[in-house]
mmCIF file of C-alpha atoms and ligand atoms in Angstrom:
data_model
loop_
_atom_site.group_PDB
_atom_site.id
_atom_site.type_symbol
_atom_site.label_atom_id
_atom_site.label_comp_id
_atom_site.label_asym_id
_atom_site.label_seq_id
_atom_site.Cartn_x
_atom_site.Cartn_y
_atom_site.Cartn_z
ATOM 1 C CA UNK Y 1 -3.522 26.903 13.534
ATOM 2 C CA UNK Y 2 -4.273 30.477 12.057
ATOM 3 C CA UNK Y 3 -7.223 30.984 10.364
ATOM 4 C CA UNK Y 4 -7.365 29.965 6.218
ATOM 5 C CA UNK Y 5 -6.280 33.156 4.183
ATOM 6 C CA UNK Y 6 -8.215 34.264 1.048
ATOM 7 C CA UNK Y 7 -6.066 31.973 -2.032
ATOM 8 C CA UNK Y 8 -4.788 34.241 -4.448
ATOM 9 C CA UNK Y 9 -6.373 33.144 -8.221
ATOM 10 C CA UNK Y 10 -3.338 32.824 -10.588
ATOM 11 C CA UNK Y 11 -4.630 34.220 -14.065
ATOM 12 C CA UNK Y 12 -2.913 31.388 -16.566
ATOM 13 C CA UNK Y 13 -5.019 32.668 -19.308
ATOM 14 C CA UNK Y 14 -7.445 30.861 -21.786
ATOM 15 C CA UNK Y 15 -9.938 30.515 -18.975
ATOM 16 C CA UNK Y 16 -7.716 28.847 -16.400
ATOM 17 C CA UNK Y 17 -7.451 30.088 -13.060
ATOM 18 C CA UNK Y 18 -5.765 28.254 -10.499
ATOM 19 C CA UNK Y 19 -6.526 29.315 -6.909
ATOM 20 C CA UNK Y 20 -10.708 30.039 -8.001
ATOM 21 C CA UNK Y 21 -13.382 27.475 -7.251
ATOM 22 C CA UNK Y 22 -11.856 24.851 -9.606
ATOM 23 C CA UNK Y 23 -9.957 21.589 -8.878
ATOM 24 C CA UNK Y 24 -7.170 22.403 -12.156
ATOM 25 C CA UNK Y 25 -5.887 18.922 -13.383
ATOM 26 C CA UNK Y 26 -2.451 18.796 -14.902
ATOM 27 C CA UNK Y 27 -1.174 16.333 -16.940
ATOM 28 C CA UNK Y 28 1.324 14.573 -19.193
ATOM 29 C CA UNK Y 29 4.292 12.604 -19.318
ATOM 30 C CA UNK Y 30 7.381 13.191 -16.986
ATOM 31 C CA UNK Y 31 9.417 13.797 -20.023
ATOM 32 C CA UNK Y 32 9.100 14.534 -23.517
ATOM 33 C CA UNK Y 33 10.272 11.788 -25.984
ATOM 34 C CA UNK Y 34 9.112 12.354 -29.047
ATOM 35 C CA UNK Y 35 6.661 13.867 -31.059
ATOM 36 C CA UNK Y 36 4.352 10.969 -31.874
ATOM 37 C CA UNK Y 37 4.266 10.314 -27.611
ATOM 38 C CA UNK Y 38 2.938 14.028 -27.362
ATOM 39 C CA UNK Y 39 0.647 14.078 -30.039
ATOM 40 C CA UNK Y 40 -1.012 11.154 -28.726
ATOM 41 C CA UNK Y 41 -1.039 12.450 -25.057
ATOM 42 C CA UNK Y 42 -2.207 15.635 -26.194
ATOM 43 C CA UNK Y 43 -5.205 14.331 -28.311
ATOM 44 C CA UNK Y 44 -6.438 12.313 -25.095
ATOM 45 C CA UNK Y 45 -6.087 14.692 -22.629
ATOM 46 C CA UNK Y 46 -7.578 17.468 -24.952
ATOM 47 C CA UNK Y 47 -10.899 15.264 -25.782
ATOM 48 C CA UNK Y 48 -10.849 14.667 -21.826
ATOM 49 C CA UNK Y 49 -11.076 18.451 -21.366
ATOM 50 C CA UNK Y 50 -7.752 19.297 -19.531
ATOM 51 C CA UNK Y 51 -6.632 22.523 -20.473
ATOM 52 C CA UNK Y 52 -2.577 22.348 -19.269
ATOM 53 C CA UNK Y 53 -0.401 20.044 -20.811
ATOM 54 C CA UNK Y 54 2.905 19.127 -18.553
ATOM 55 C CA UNK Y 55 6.167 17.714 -19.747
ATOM 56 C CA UNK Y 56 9.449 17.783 -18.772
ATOM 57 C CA UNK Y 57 12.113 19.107 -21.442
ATOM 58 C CA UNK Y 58 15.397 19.487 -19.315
ATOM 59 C CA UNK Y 59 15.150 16.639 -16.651
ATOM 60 C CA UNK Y 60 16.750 16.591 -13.190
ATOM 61 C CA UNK Y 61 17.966 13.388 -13.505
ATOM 62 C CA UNK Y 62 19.687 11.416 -9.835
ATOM 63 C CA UNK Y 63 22.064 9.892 -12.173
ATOM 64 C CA UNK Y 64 23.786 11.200 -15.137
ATOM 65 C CA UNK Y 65 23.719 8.495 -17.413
ATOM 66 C CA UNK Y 66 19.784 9.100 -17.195
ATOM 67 C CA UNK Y 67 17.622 9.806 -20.096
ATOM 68 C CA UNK Y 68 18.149 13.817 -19.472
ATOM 69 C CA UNK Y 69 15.447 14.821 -21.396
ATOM 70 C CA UNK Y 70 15.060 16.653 -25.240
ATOM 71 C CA UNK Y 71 16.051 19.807 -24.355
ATOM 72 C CA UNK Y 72 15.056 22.989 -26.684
ATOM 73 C CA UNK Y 73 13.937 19.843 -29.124
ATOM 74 C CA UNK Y 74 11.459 18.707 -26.567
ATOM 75 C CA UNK Y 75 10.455 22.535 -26.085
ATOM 76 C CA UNK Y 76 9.465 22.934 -29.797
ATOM 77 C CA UNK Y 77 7.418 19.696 -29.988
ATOM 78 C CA UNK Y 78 5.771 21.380 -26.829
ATOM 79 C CA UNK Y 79 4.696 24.435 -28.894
ATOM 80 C CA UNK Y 80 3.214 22.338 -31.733
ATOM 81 C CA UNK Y 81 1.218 20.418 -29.390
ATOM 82 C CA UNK Y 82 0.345 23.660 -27.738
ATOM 83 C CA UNK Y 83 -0.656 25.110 -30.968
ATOM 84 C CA UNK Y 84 -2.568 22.247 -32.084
ATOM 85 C CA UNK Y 85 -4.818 21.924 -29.212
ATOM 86 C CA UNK Y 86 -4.643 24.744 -27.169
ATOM 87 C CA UNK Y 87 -2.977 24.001 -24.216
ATOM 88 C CA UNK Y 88 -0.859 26.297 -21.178
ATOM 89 C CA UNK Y 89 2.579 24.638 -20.897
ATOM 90 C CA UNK Y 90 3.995 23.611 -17.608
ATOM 91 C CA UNK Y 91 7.401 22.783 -17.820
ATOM 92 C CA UNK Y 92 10.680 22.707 -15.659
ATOM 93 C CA UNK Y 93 13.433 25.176 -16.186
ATOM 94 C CA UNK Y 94 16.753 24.505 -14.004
ATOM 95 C CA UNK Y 95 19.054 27.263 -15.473
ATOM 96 C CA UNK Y 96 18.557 30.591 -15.947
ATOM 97 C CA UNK Y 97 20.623 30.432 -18.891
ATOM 98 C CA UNK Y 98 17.574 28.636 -21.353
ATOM 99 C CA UNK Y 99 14.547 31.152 -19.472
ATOM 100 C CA UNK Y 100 14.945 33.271 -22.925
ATOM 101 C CA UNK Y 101 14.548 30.917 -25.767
ATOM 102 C CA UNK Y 102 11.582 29.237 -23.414
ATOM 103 C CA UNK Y 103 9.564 31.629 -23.128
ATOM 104 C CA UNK Y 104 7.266 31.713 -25.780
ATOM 105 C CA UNK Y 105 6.477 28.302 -25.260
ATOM 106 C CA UNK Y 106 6.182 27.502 -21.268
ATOM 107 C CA UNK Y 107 3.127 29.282 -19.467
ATOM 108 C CA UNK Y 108 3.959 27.933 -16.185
ATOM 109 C CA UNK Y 109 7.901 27.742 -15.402
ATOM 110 C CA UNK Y 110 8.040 24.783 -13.255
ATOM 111 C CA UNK Y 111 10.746 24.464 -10.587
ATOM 112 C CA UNK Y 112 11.581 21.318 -9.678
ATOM 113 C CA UNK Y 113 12.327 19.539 -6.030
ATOM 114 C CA UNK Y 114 15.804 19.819 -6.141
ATOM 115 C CA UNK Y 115 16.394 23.581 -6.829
ATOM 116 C CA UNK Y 116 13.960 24.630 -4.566
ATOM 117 C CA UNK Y 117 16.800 26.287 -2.681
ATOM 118 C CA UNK Y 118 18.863 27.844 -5.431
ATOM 119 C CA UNK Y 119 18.562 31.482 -5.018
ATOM 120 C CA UNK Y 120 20.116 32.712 -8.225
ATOM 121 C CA UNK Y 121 17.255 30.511 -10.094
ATOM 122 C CA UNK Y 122 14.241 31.656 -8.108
ATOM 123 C CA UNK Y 123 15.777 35.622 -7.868
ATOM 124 C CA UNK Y 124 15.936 35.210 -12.099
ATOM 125 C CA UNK Y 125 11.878 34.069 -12.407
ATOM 126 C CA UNK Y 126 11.378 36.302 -10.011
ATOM 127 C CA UNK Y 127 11.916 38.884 -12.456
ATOM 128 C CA UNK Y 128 9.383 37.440 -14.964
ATOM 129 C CA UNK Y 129 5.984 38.427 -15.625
ATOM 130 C CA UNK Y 130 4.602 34.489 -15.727
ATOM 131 C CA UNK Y 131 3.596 32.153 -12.776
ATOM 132 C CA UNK Y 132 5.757 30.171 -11.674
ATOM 133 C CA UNK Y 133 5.332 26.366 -10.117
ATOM 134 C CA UNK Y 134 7.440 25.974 -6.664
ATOM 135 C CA UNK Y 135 7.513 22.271 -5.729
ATOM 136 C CA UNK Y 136 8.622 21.775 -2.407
ATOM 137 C CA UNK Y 137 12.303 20.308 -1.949
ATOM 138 C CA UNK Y 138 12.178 17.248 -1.292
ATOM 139 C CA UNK Y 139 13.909 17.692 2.737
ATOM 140 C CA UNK Y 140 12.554 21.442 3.056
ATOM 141 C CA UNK Y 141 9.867 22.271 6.011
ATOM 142 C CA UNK Y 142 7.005 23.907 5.056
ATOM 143 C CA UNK Y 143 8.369 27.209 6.348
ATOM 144 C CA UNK Y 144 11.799 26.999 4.129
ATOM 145 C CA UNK Y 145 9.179 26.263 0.921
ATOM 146 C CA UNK Y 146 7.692 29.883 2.295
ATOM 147 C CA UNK Y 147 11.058 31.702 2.352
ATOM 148 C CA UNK Y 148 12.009 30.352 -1.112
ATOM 149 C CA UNK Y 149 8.999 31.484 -2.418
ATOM 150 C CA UNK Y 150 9.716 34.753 -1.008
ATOM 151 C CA UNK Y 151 12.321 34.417 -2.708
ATOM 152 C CA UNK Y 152 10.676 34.785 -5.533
ATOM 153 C CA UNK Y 153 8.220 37.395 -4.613
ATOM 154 C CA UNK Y 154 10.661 40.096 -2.984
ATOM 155 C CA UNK Y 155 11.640 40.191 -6.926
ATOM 156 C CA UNK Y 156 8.816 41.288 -7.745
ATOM 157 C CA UNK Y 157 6.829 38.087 -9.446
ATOM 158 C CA UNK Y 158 3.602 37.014 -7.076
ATOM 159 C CA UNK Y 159 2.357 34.341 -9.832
ATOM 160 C CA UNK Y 160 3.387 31.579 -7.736
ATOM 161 C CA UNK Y 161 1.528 28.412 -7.129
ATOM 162 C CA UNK Y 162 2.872 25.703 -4.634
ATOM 163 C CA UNK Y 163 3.257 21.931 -5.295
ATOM 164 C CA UNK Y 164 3.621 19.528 -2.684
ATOM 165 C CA UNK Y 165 5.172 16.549 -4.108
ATOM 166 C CA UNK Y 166 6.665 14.353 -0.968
ATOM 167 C CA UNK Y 167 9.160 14.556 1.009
ATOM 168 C CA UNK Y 168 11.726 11.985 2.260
ATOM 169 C CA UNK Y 169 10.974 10.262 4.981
ATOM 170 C CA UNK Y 170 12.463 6.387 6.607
ATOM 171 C CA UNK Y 171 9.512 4.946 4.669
ATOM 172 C CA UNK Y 172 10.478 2.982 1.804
ATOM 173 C CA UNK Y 173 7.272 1.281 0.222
ATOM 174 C CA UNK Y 174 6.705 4.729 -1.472
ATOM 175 C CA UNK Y 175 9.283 6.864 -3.260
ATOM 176 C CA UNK Y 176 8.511 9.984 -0.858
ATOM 177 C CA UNK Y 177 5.835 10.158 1.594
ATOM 178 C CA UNK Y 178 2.930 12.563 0.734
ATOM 179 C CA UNK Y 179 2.647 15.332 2.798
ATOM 180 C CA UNK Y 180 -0.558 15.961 2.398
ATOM 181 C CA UNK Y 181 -1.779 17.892 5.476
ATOM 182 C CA UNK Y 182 1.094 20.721 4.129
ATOM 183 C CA UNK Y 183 -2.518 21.990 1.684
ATOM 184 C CA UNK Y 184 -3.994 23.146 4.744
ATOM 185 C CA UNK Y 185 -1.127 24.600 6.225
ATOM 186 C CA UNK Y 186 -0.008 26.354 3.646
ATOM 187 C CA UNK Y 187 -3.597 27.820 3.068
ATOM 188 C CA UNK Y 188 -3.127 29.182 7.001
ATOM 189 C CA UNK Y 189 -0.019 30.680 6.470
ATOM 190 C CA UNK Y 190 -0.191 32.147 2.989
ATOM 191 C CA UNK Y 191 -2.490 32.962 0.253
ATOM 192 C CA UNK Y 192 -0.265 31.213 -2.083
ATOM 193 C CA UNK Y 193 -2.486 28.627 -4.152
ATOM 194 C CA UNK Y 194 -1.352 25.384 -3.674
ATOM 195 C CA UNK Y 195 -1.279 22.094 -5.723
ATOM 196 C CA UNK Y 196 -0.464 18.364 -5.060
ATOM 197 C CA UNK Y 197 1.685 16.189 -7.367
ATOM 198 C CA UNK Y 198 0.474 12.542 -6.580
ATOM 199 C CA UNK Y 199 3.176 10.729 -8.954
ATOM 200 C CA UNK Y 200 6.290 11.807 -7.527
ATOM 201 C CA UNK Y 201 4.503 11.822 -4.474
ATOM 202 C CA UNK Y 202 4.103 8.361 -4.087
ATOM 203 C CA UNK Y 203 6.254 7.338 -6.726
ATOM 204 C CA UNK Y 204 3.602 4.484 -7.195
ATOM 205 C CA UNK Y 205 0.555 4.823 -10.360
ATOM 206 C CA UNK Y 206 -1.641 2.644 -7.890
ATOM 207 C CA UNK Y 207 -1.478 4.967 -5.519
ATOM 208 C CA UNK Y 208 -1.609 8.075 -7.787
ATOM 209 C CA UNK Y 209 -5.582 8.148 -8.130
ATOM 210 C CA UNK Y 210 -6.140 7.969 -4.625
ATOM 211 C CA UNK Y 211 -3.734 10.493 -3.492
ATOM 212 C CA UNK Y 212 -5.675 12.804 -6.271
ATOM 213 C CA UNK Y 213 -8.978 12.331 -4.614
ATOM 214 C CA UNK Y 214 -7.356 12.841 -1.269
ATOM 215 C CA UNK Y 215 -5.927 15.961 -2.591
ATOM 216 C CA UNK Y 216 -9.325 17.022 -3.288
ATOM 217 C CA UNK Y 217 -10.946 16.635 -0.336
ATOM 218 C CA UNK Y 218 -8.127 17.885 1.892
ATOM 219 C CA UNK Y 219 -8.645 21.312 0.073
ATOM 220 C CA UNK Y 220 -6.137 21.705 -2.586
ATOM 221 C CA UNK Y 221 -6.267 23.694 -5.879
ATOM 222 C CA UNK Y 222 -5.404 20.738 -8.288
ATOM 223 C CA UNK Y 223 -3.262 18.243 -9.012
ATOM 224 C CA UNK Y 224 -0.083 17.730 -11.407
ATOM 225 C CA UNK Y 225 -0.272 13.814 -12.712
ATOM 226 C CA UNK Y 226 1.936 11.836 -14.984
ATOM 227 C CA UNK Y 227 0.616 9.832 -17.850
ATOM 228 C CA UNK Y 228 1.648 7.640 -20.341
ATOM 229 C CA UNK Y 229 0.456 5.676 -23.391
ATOM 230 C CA UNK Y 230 2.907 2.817 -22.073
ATOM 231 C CA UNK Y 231 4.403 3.265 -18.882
ATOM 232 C CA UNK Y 232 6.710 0.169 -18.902
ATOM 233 C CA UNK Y 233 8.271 1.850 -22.298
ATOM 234 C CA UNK Y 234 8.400 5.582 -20.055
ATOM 235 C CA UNK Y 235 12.086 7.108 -20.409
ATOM 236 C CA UNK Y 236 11.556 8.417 -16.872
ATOM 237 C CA UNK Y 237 9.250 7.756 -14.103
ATOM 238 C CA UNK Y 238 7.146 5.001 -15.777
ATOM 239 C CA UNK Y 239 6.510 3.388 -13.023
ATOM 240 C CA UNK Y 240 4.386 6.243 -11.382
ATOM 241 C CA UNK Y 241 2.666 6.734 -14.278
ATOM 242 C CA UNK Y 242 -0.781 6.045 -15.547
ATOM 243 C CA UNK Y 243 -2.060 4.984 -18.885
ATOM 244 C CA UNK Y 244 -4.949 6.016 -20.463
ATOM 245 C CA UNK Y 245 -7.396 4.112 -19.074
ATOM 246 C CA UNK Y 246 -6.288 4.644 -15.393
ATOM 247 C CA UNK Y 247 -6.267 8.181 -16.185
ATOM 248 C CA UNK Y 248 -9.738 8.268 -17.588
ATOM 249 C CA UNK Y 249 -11.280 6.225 -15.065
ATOM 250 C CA UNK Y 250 -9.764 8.911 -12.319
ATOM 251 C CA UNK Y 251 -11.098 11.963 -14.412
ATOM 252 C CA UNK Y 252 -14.387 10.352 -14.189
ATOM 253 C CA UNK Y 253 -14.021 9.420 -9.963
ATOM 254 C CA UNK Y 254 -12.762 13.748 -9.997
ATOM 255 C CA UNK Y 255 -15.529 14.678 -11.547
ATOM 256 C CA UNK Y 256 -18.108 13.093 -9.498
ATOM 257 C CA UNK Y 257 -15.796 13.910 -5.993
ATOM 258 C CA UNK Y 258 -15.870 17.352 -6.719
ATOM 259 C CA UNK Y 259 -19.955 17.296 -7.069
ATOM 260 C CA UNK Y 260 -20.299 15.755 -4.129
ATOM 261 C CA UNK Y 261 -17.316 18.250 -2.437
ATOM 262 C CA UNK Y 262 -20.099 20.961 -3.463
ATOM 263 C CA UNK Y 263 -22.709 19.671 -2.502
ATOM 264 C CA UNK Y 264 -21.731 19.081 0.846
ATOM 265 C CA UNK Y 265 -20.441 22.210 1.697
ATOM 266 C CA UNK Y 266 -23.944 23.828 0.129
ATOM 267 C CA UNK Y 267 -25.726 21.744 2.838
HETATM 268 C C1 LIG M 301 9.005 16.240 -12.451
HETATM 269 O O1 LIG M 301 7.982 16.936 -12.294
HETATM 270 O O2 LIG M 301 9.143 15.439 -13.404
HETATM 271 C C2 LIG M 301 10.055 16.283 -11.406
HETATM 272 C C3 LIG M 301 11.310 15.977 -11.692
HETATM 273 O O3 LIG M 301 9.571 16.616 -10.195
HETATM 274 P P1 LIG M 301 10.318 16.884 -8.799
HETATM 275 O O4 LIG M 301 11.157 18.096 -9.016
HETATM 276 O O5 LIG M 301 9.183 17.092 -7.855
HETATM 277 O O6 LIG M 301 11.122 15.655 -8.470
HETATM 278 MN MN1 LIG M 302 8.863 12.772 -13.259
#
C-alpha cells in the first residue's frame, strides 16, 4: 500500500473543518418527521456540543409505500432548527431538480448509497460551490467510489468528503458489513477526507457505538450517526438508531478515545 496522502480540510464554516485534527461527529435522525422531533434532537445535540445536524428530507426508500420523507416541508423545519441553534445541515438530495430551492438551507449535500453511480446527479453538484457527502454504493469497490467522485471533481467542485457506510456482503446478522479498513485505503489513494457512517453500517444501534470508536482508531475523520428520542416510534431506520442516553454515553467514550488517540501518538 502507497504511502498516506496529506487529507484535504473541507472548510464547512462556523469553525468546522472536516479533514483537520478533529474527529467531526454528525448526528440526527434518518428522517425528518416533524418539528417537535427536531427541536428536541437539536436542543440535545446542541448542549452536547455537535456542531452539524443531519436529517434526511427526501428519503431513498427500498419500497415505495415507505415513509418517503417531508420533502421541502422537512427542509424548512431544517432551517429553523438551523437558525435556532446554529447548526451546518447535512442532508440528502437525489434529484437535481430540488438542488435550487435547497440551497440556502443544506451545507453539506449528502448523496446517498444508491445514486452513487448516477452521473447526471454527481456532474450537477459538481457544479456547486458547497461540499458535498459521497457515501459509497452499497456494491461499489473502493476504486468505482474514486471515479464517481471524480465525477464530481472533473466539474469543478473538490469539497468532497467520503462516507463509508457498508457494503453488501453474504452476511446477514448485520444490514451491510462495515468496511472499515476502506479509511485507510482511501487515505493511500486520495486526499479525499473520509468519514464512517456506523448506523447504516451495521444496521444495528448496539453495534453503532462500537463501530464509532473503531472508526476512530482506524484513522477516520468522523462519523455520521442516527439518533432518536424513541427509536421504536422512528419512521425510518429505528432500529439502528440510538436514543439519547446511548448517544450521550458514546460522546462521553469519543471524547476520552480521542485523548488517549493523542496521547499515544505524542509518545
Ligand atoms: C441515510 O443516510 O439515511 C441513507 C439513506 O443512507 P445510505 O444512502 O447510505 O443508505
Ligand atoms: Mn437512514
Amino acid at each position: 500500500m502507497e504511502d498516506f496522502k496529506v487529507t484535504k480540510v473541507i472548510d464547512i464554516g462556523n469553525g468546522v473543518k472536516i479533514g483537520g485534527k478533529d474527529f467531526e461527529i454528525i448526528a440526527g435522525p434518518c428522517a425528518v418527521e416533524n418539528e417537535e422531533q427536531m427541536y428536541e434532537i437539536g436542543k440535545f445535540l446542541k448542549d452536547l456540543g455537535i456542531k452539524l445536524l443531519r436529517g434526511g428530507a427526501f428519503k431513498p426508500r427500498t419500497s415505495p409505500y415507505s415513509f418517503q420523507g417531508l420533502g421541502f416541508e422537512g427542509l424548512e423545519i431544517l432551517n429553523k432548527i438551523k437558525e435556532e441553534y446554529n447548526f451546518k445541515i447535512v442532508s440528502e438530495i437525489m434529484d437535481p431538480r430540488d438542488i435550487e430551492k435547497s440551497y440556502g438551507i443544506i451545507d453539506i449535500i449528502q448523496i446517498g448509497s444508491r445514486n452513487m453511480q448516477n452521473y447526471s446527479l454527481l456532474k450537477e453538484v459538481g457544479k456547486l460551490d458547497k461540499p458535498i457527502l459521497l457515501k459509497r454504493g452499497m456494491s461499489s469497490t473502493i476504486r468505482e467510489w474514486l471515479m464517481a467522485a471524480e465525477y464530481i471533481e472533473a466539474e469543478g467542485n473538490k469539497n468532497i468528503i467520503l462516507c463509508e457506510r457498508g457494503i453488501r456482503t453474504f452476511e446477514e446478522y448485520t444490514r451491510n458489513t462495515l468496511d472499515l479498513v476502506s479509511v485507510p485505503i482511501i487515505k493511500s489513494l486520495s486526499n479525499y477526507p473520509i468519514i464512517v457512517d456506523p448506523s447504516h453500517g451495521t444496521g444495528r444501534w448496539e453495534l453503532v457505538p462500537p463501530s464509532t470508536k473503531a472508526a476512530l482508531a482506524i484513522g477516520a475523520d468522523g462519523v455520521i450517526i442516527e439518533i432518536h428520542p424513541e427509536p421504536s416510534k422512528a419512521l425510518s431506520d429505528g432500529q439502528q438508531s440510538l436514543n439519547f442516553n446511548e448517544f450521550k454515553k458514546m460522546y462521553k467514550d469519543i471524547e476520552i478515545l480521542k485523548k488517549e488517540i493523542t496521547n499515544d501518538r505524542n509518545g
